[in-house]
Amino acid sequence: MPCSNVDVVCRYRLVPTSDQEVRLLEHCAHARFVWNLACEQHAHWRPGRAAAPGYNEQCRQLTAARAEFEWLRTGSVTVQQQALRDFAQAMRNFFTGTHGRPSWRKAGRNEGFRQVAVRPDHIRRLNRRHGQVWVPKVGWVRFRWSRGMPPGFKSYRVCRDRSGRWHIAFAAVPDPISAPGNGQTVGVDRGVAVSAALSTGELLRVPGLTHSEHEQLRRLHRRFARSKRGSNRRRRVKGSIARLRARETDRRTNWVEKVSTDLARRFDVIRVENLAVRSMTRSAKGTADQPGRHVRQKAGLNRGILASGWGKLVNRLEHKASGRIEKVRAAYTSQQCSTCGHTAPDNRKSQADFRCVACGFSCHADVNAARNIAAGRAVTARGALQPSGGAVNREPQLAASVP
């Protein structure tokens, strides 16, 4: 949810009892039901029809629905109204072009709700490891006190992931990490084999699943394919797959947080490639009339890019080192020699080996690209060096005719 004033969440593991989990799932179902109704109202709109109802009109409709249906009335009105407010904000983001159109939420996949107007007395600390939070119509729910509370929080979001774990996230606006003032600049080259290569020569890799965990995941996928739809066996296997995927996501998130904090503390300026990750990871299937080529290879590359956390790393750097991130044009950075500036496809011998055919300089290919990024230079299609401010050369122009 990036914006001009970025809200960063501090997440904690929620530990509800069995009865509390039932009530929390009811809140999630009510918030999802209200969201999907609002989504259906806006999806029904067509040019020439009356405008879809806004937030105020939807709140009046919610009041009428709560008076008519007891199962909806038993839920929290603040949770349901907040779902409408979140949908209204999502539509504003869609119309401004910063986000996509809000889509339907599905049970088991989109389980969560948000609570606002949270006061400090709604949080209690029980001991060194546990605390309590007040949830409307649920009561005091325990959570693991794994870090200090963020100052100035006024809302929280409760969610349940596909592996069945509950979390509570408090939204706050943290101060960015101050620059060290040493005048140093670092370039970050993102890749698949090496998740992030620094111009200092460091090679960083996201700690994904181990070899045994990959084998276990492969066996679970085969077992899932053989199980019958709707069976308890299929549900148990699906939960096991979700737990492994959640473990992989947690490791990637932890790696991104540590690397971004380390870079923000060590360097004054951080330069990265200007990559459109969302466009780069689109499917290559194409259409029925024009099917794509090398679809399986492209799908594997997409999984590698997403598993390396390219977009999340830059987003967290922009949050923590605000105003100190510079994006450099990515063209030919892997073919340009960081020593003499010679650019040629033959310079890169393999994925990891770089050897300049002009001066003989050799090093790791990703480190060489990171050094080009740190220099703030890109290469034009004609092979000329381009400074960070833009190209200084121009295409040939016709001479002006003399009257």
Coordinates of C-alpha atoms in Angstrom, one line a residue:
M1 CA 0.0 0.0 0.0
P2 CA 2.6 2.6 -1.0
C3 CA 1.6 6.2 -1.0
S4 CA 3.1 9.6 -0.2
N5 CA 3.0 8.8 3.5
V6 CA 3.9 5.2 3.6
D7 CA 2.2 3.0 6.2
V8 CA 4.4 0.1 7.2
V9 CA 2.9 -2.7 9.3
C10 CA 4.5 -4.4 12.4
R11 CA 3.1 -7.9 12.3
Y12 CA 2.7 -10.3 15.2
R13 CA 1.5 -13.9 15.5
L14 CA -2.0 -14.0 16.9
V15 CA -2.9 -17.0 19.2
P16 CA -6.7 -17.2 19.5
T17 CA -8.5 -20.0 21.3
S18 CA -10.9 -22.3 19.4
D19 CA -14.0 -20.2 20.3
Q20 CA -12.2 -17.0 19.4
E21 CA -11.1 -18.4 16.1
V22 CA -14.7 -19.1 15.2
R23 CA -15.7 -15.5 15.9
L24 CA -12.7 -14.2 14.0
L25 CA -13.7 -16.2 11.0
E26 CA -17.2 -14.7 11.2
H27 CA -15.7 -11.2 11.1
C28 CA -13.6 -12.3 8.1
A29 CA -16.7 -13.7 6.4
H30 CA -18.8 -10.5 7.0
A31 CA -16.0 -8.3 5.7
R32 CA -15.6 -10.4 2.6
F33 CA -19.4 -10.5 2.0
V34 CA -19.7 -6.7 2.2
W35 CA -16.6 -6.3 0.0
N36 CA -18.0 -8.7 -2.7
L37 CA -21.4 -6.9 -2.7
A38 CA -19.7 -3.6 -3.3
C39 CA -17.5 -5.1 -5.9
E40 CA -20.6 -6.6 -7.7
Q41 CA -22.4 -3.2 -7.6
H42 CA -19.5 -1.5 -9.4
A43 CA -19.0 -4.4 -11.8
H44 CA -22.7 -4.0 -12.8
W45 CA -22.1 -0.4 -14.0
R46 CA -22.0 0.2 -17.7
P47 CA -21.9 3.5 -19.7
G48 CA -25.4 5.0 -19.7
R49 CA -26.5 3.5 -16.4
A50 CA -26.8 5.3 -13.2
A51 CA -23.6 5.7 -11.2
A52 CA -22.7 2.9 -8.8
P53 CA -23.4 3.8 -5.1
G54 CA -20.6 5.5 -3.2
Y55 CA -19.5 4.9 0.4
N56 CA -22.3 6.9 2.1
E57 CA -25.0 5.2 0.1
Q58 CA -23.5 1.8 0.7
C59 CA -23.4 2.5 4.5
R60 CA -27.1 3.2 4.4
Q61 CA -27.7 -0.1 2.5
L62 CA -25.6 -1.9 5.1
T63 CA -27.8 -0.5 7.9
A64 CA -30.9 -1.7 6.2
A65 CA -29.3 -5.2 5.6
R66 CA -28.3 -5.5 9.2
A67 CA -31.8 -4.7 10.3
E68 CA -33.2 -7.4 8.0
F69 CA -30.7 -10.2 8.5
E70 CA -29.8 -11.4 12.0
W71 CA -26.6 -13.3 10.9
L72 CA -25.2 -10.0 9.6
R73 CA -26.4 -8.0 12.7
T74 CA -24.5 -10.3 15.0
G75 CA -21.3 -9.2 13.5
S76 CA -19.3 -6.0 14.2
V77 CA -20.7 -2.9 12.4
T78 CA -17.2 -1.3 12.5
V79 CA -15.7 -4.3 10.8
Q80 CA -18.3 -4.2 8.0
Q81 CA -18.2 -0.4 7.6
Q82 CA -14.4 -0.5 7.4
A83 CA -14.6 -3.1 4.6
L84 CA -16.7 -0.6 2.7
R85 CA -14.3 2.2 3.4
D86 CA -11.4 0.0 2.2
F87 CA -13.3 -0.7 -1.0
A88 CA -13.9 3.0 -1.6
Q89 CA -10.2 3.7 -1.1
A90 CA -9.4 0.8 -3.5
M91 CA -11.7 2.4 -6.2
R92 CA -10.0 5.7 -5.7
N93 CA -6.6 4.1 -6.2
F94 CA -7.9 2.4 -9.3
F95 CA -9.2 5.6 -10.9
T96 CA -5.9 7.4 -10.1
G97 CA -4.0 4.6 -11.9
T98 CA -1.9 3.5 -9.0
H99 CA -3.6 0.1 -8.5
G100 CA -5.7 -2.4 -10.4
R101 CA -9.5 -2.7 -10.2
P102 CA -10.7 -4.3 -6.9
S103 CA -11.5 -8.0 -7.4
W104 CA -13.6 -10.5 -5.6
R105 CA -12.4 -12.1 -2.4
K106 CA -12.5 -15.8 -1.8
A107 CA -13.0 -17.8 1.3
G108 CA -9.9 -19.6 2.5
R109 CA -7.7 -17.2 0.5
N110 CA -8.7 -13.7 1.5
E111 CA -9.4 -14.1 5.2
G112 CA -9.0 -10.8 7.1
F113 CA -10.6 -7.6 8.4
R114 CA -9.4 -4.2 9.6
Q115 CA -10.2 -2.4 12.8
V116 CA -9.8 1.4 13.3
A117 CA -10.0 3.8 16.2
V118 CA -7.7 1.7 18.3
R119 CA -6.6 3.2 21.6
P120 CA -3.5 2.4 23.7
D121 CA -5.7 0.8 26.3
H122 CA -6.8 -1.8 23.7
I123 CA -3.3 -3.3 24.0
R124 CA -2.0 -5.1 27.1
R125 CA 1.3 -6.7 27.8
L126 CA 1.0 -9.9 29.8
N127 CA 4.7 -10.9 30.1
R128 CA 7.9 -10.8 28.1
R129 CA 6.6 -13.0 25.3
H130 CA 2.9 -12.4 25.1
G131 CA 0.3 -9.6 25.0
Q132 CA -3.4 -9.1 24.5
V133 CA -5.4 -7.1 22.0
W134 CA -9.1 -6.2 22.2
V135 CA -11.2 -7.3 19.2
P136 CA -14.8 -6.2 19.0
K137 CA -17.3 -9.0 19.9
V138 CA -14.4 -11.4 20.4
G139 CA -12.7 -10.1 23.5
W140 CA -9.1 -10.1 24.5
V141 CA -7.0 -12.2 22.1
R142 CA -3.4 -13.2 22.9
F143 CA -0.5 -12.5 20.5
R144 CA 3.2 -13.0 20.6
W145 CA 5.1 -9.9 21.7
S146 CA 8.0 -10.4 19.3
R147 CA 9.0 -6.7 19.0
G148 CA 8.1 -3.3 20.5
M149 CA 4.9 -1.7 19.6
P150 CA 5.2 1.0 16.8
P151 CA 4.4 4.5 18.1
G152 CA 1.3 6.2 16.9
F153 CA -0.6 3.2 15.6
K154 CA -4.4 3.8 15.3
S155 CA -5.5 0.7 13.4
Y156 CA -4.7 -2.9 13.0
R157 CA -5.6 -5.7 10.6
V158 CA -6.3 -9.3 11.5
C159 CA -5.7 -11.9 8.8
R160 CA -5.4 -15.7 8.4
D161 CA -3.0 -17.1 5.8
R162 CA -3.6 -20.3 3.8
S163 CA -1.5 -22.3 6.2
G164 CA -4.0 -21.5 9.0
R165 CA -1.8 -19.0 10.9
W166 CA -3.4 -15.9 12.4
H167 CA -1.5 -12.6 12.4
I168 CA -2.3 -9.0 13.6
A169 CA -0.6 -6.1 11.9
F170 CA -0.5 -2.6 13.4
A171 CA -0.1 0.2 10.8
A172 CA 2.3 3.0 11.6
V173 CA 4.4 5.6 9.7
P174 CA 8.0 5.0 10.7
D175 CA 10.8 7.4 10.3
P176 CA 13.2 6.6 7.5
I177 CA 16.7 5.4 8.3
S178 CA 19.1 8.4 8.4
A179 CA 22.0 8.4 6.0
P180 CA 25.4 7.4 7.4
G181 CA 27.0 10.5 5.9
N182 CA 30.0 8.7 4.5
G183 CA 29.4 9.7 0.8
Q184 CA 29.5 6.1 -0.4
T185 CA 27.3 4.8 -3.3
V186 CA 26.4 1.2 -4.0
G187 CA 24.9 -0.4 -7.0
V188 CA 22.5 -3.3 -6.7
D189 CA 22.1 -5.8 -9.6
R190 CA 19.1 -8.1 -9.2
G191 CA 19.2 -11.6 -10.7
V192 CA 17.8 -15.1 -10.4
A193 CA 20.9 -17.2 -9.6
V194 CA 22.2 -14.4 -7.4
S195 CA 19.3 -12.5 -5.9
A196 CA 21.3 -9.3 -5.3
A197 CA 24.9 -8.5 -6.3
L198 CA 26.4 -5.4 -4.8
S199 CA 29.1 -3.2 -6.4
T200 CA 31.3 -4.0 -3.4
G201 CA 31.6 -7.6 -4.5
E202 CA 29.0 -9.1 -2.2
L203 CA 26.7 -11.8 -3.6
L204 CA 23.4 -12.2 -1.7
R205 CA 20.9 -15.0 -2.2
V206 CA 17.4 -15.4 -0.9
P207 CA 17.2 -18.4 1.5
G208 CA 14.5 -20.5 -0.1
L209 CA 13.4 -24.0 0.6
T210 CA 16.0 -26.6 1.2
H211 CA 16.6 -29.6 -1.0
S212 CA 14.6 -31.9 1.3
E213 CA 11.8 -29.4 1.5
H214 CA 11.6 -29.2 -2.3
E215 CA 11.4 -33.0 -2.5
Q216 CA 8.6 -32.9 0.1
L217 CA 6.8 -30.3 -1.9
R218 CA 7.1 -32.3 -5.1
R219 CA 5.6 -35.4 -3.3
L220 CA 2.8 -33.3 -1.9
H221 CA 1.9 -31.9 -5.3
R222 CA 1.7 -35.4 -6.7
R223 CA -0.5 -36.5 -3.8
F224 CA -2.7 -33.5 -4.3
A225 CA -3.2 -34.3 -8.0
R226 CA -4.3 -37.8 -7.1
S227 CA -6.7 -36.9 -4.3
K228 CA -10.5 -36.5 -4.8
R229 CA -12.0 -33.1 -4.9
G230 CA -13.7 -32.2 -1.6
S231 CA -12.1 -35.0 0.3
N232 CA -10.5 -34.6 3.7
R233 CA -7.3 -36.0 2.3
R234 CA -7.1 -33.3 -0.3
R235 CA -7.8 -30.6 2.4
R236 CA -4.9 -32.0 4.5
V237 CA -2.5 -32.1 1.6
K238 CA -3.5 -28.6 0.6
G239 CA -2.7 -27.4 4.1
S240 CA 0.7 -29.1 4.1
I241 CA 1.6 -27.4 0.8
A242 CA 0.4 -24.0 2.2
R243 CA 2.6 -24.4 5.2
L244 CA 5.7 -25.0 3.1
R245 CA 4.9 -22.1 0.9
A246 CA 4.4 -19.9 3.9
R247 CA 7.8 -21.0 5.2
E248 CA 9.4 -19.9 1.9
T249 CA 7.6 -16.6 2.0
D250 CA 8.7 -15.9 5.6
R251 CA 12.3 -16.5 4.7
R252 CA 12.1 -14.2 1.7
T253 CA 10.5 -11.4 3.7
N254 CA 13.0 -11.7 6.5
W255 CA 15.9 -11.6 3.9
V256 CA 14.4 -8.5 2.3
E257 CA 14.0 -6.7 5.6
K258 CA 17.6 -7.4 6.7
V259 CA 19.2 -6.6 3.4
S260 CA 17.3 -3.3 2.9
T261 CA 18.1 -2.2 6.5
D262 CA 21.8 -3.0 6.0
L263 CA 22.0 -1.1 2.8
A264 CA 20.2 1.9 4.1
R265 CA 22.5 2.1 7.1
R266 CA 25.8 1.6 5.2
F267 CA 25.4 3.8 2.1
D268 CA 24.3 7.3 1.3
V269 CA 23.1 6.6 -2.2
I270 CA 21.7 3.3 -3.5
R271 CA 21.4 2.8 -7.2
V272 CA 19.2 0.0 -8.7
E273 CA 18.1 -0.9 -12.2
N274 CA 14.8 0.6 -13.4
L275 CA 12.9 -2.6 -14.0
A276 CA 9.2 -3.1 -14.6
V277 CA 8.9 -6.3 -12.6
R278 CA 5.2 -6.7 -13.1
S279 CA 5.5 -6.6 -16.8
M280 CA 8.5 -8.8 -16.8
T281 CA 6.7 -11.6 -14.9
R282 CA 3.6 -11.7 -17.1
S283 CA 2.6 -15.0 -18.6
A284 CA 3.7 -15.9 -22.1
K285 CA 0.7 -18.1 -22.9
G286 CA -0.8 -15.5 -25.3
T287 CA -4.2 -16.1 -26.7
A288 CA -5.9 -19.0 -28.5
D289 CA -5.4 -17.3 -31.9
Q290 CA -1.8 -16.3 -31.1
P291 CA -0.3 -18.6 -28.5
G292 CA 3.0 -17.7 -27.0
R293 CA 6.3 -19.5 -27.4
H294 CA 8.5 -21.1 -24.8
V295 CA 5.7 -20.8 -22.3
R296 CA 7.1 -23.3 -19.8
Q297 CA 10.6 -21.7 -19.9
K298 CA 9.0 -18.2 -19.3
A299 CA 7.0 -19.6 -16.4
G300 CA 10.1 -20.9 -14.8
L301 CA 11.8 -17.5 -15.2
N302 CA 8.8 -15.8 -13.7
R303 CA 8.9 -18.0 -10.7
G304 CA 12.6 -17.3 -10.3
I305 CA 12.1 -13.6 -10.5
L306 CA 9.3 -13.6 -7.9
A307 CA 11.2 -15.9 -5.6
S308 CA 14.1 -13.5 -5.6
G309 CA 12.0 -10.6 -4.3
W310 CA 13.0 -8.1 -6.9
G311 CA 10.1 -5.7 -6.4
K312 CA 9.8 -6.1 -2.6
L313 CA 13.5 -5.3 -2.1
V314 CA 13.3 -2.0 -4.0
N315 CA 10.0 -1.1 -2.3
R316 CA 11.5 -1.5 1.2
L317 CA 14.6 0.4 0.2
E318 CA 12.4 3.3 -0.9
H319 CA 10.6 3.2 2.5
K320 CA 13.8 3.0 4.6
A321 CA 16.1 5.2 2.5
S322 CA 13.6 7.7 1.3
G323 CA 15.1 10.2 -1.2
R324 CA 18.4 8.2 -1.5
I325 CA 17.3 5.7 -4.2
E326 CA 18.3 6.3 -7.8
K327 CA 17.0 4.2 -10.7
V328 CA 19.4 3.6 -13.6
R329 CA 18.5 2.5 -17.1
A330 CA 19.2 -1.3 -17.2
A331 CA 20.1 -1.6 -20.9
Y332 CA 23.5 -3.2 -21.6
T333 CA 24.7 -3.0 -18.0
S334 CA 25.6 -6.7 -18.1
Q335 CA 27.6 -6.3 -21.4
Q336 CA 29.5 -3.1 -20.5
C337 CA 33.0 -3.4 -18.9
S338 CA 33.1 -1.5 -15.6
T339 CA 36.8 -0.7 -16.1
C340 CA 37.2 0.5 -19.7
G341 CA 33.5 1.0 -20.7
H342 CA 33.7 -1.3 -23.8
T343 CA 30.3 -2.9 -24.6
A344 CA 29.9 -6.1 -26.5
P345 CA 27.8 -9.3 -26.2
D346 CA 31.0 -11.4 -26.1
N347 CA 32.1 -9.8 -22.9
R348 CA 29.7 -12.0 -20.9
K349 CA 30.9 -15.6 -21.4
S350 CA 28.3 -17.2 -19.2
Q351 CA 25.8 -16.4 -16.5
A352 CA 28.5 -15.8 -13.9
D353 CA 31.7 -15.1 -16.0
F354 CA 32.5 -11.7 -17.4
R355 CA 35.7 -11.1 -19.4
C356 CA 36.2 -7.9 -21.4
V357 CA 37.4 -8.6 -24.9
A358 CA 39.1 -5.2 -25.1
C359 CA 41.0 -4.8 -21.9
G360 CA 40.9 -8.4 -20.5
F361 CA 39.2 -7.4 -17.2
S362 CA 37.4 -10.3 -15.6
C363 CA 35.1 -10.7 -12.5
H364 CA 31.7 -12.0 -11.6
A365 CA 29.2 -10.9 -14.2
D366 CA 26.6 -9.7 -11.7
V367 CA 29.3 -7.7 -9.8
N368 CA 30.4 -6.0 -13.0
A369 CA 26.8 -5.0 -13.7
A370 CA 26.4 -3.7 -10.2
R371 CA 29.5 -1.5 -10.6
N372 CA 28.0 -0.1 -13.8
I373 CA 24.8 0.7 -11.9
A374 CA 26.8 2.3 -9.1
A375 CA 28.5 4.5 -11.6
G376 CA 25.1 5.8 -12.6
R377 CA 25.7 5.1 -16.3
A378 CA 23.7 3.2 -18.9
V379 CA 24.5 2.4 -22.5
T380 CA 22.5 3.6 -25.4
A381 CA 21.6 1.3 -28.3
R382 CA 24.6 2.8 -30.3
G383 CA 27.0 1.8 -27.5
A384 CA 27.6 5.3 -26.1
L385 CA 27.9 5.9 -22.4
Q386 CA 24.9 7.7 -21.0
P387 CA 25.2 9.7 -17.7
S388 CA 22.5 9.4 -15.1
G389 CA 20.9 12.7 -16.2
G390 CA 20.3 11.5 -19.7
A391 CA 21.9 11.1 -23.1
V392 CA 24.0 14.0 -24.4
N393 CA 24.3 12.7 -28.0
R394 CA 21.6 13.0 -30.6
E395 CA 20.6 11.4 -33.8
P396 CA 21.8 13.0 -37.0
Q397 CA 19.6 16.0 -38.0
L398 CA 19.0 17.4 -41.4
A399 CA 20.8 20.7 -42.0
A400 CA 18.6 23.7 -42.2
S401 CA 18.1 25.0 -45.7
V402 CA 19.6 28.4 -46.5
P403 CA 17.1 30.8 -48.2

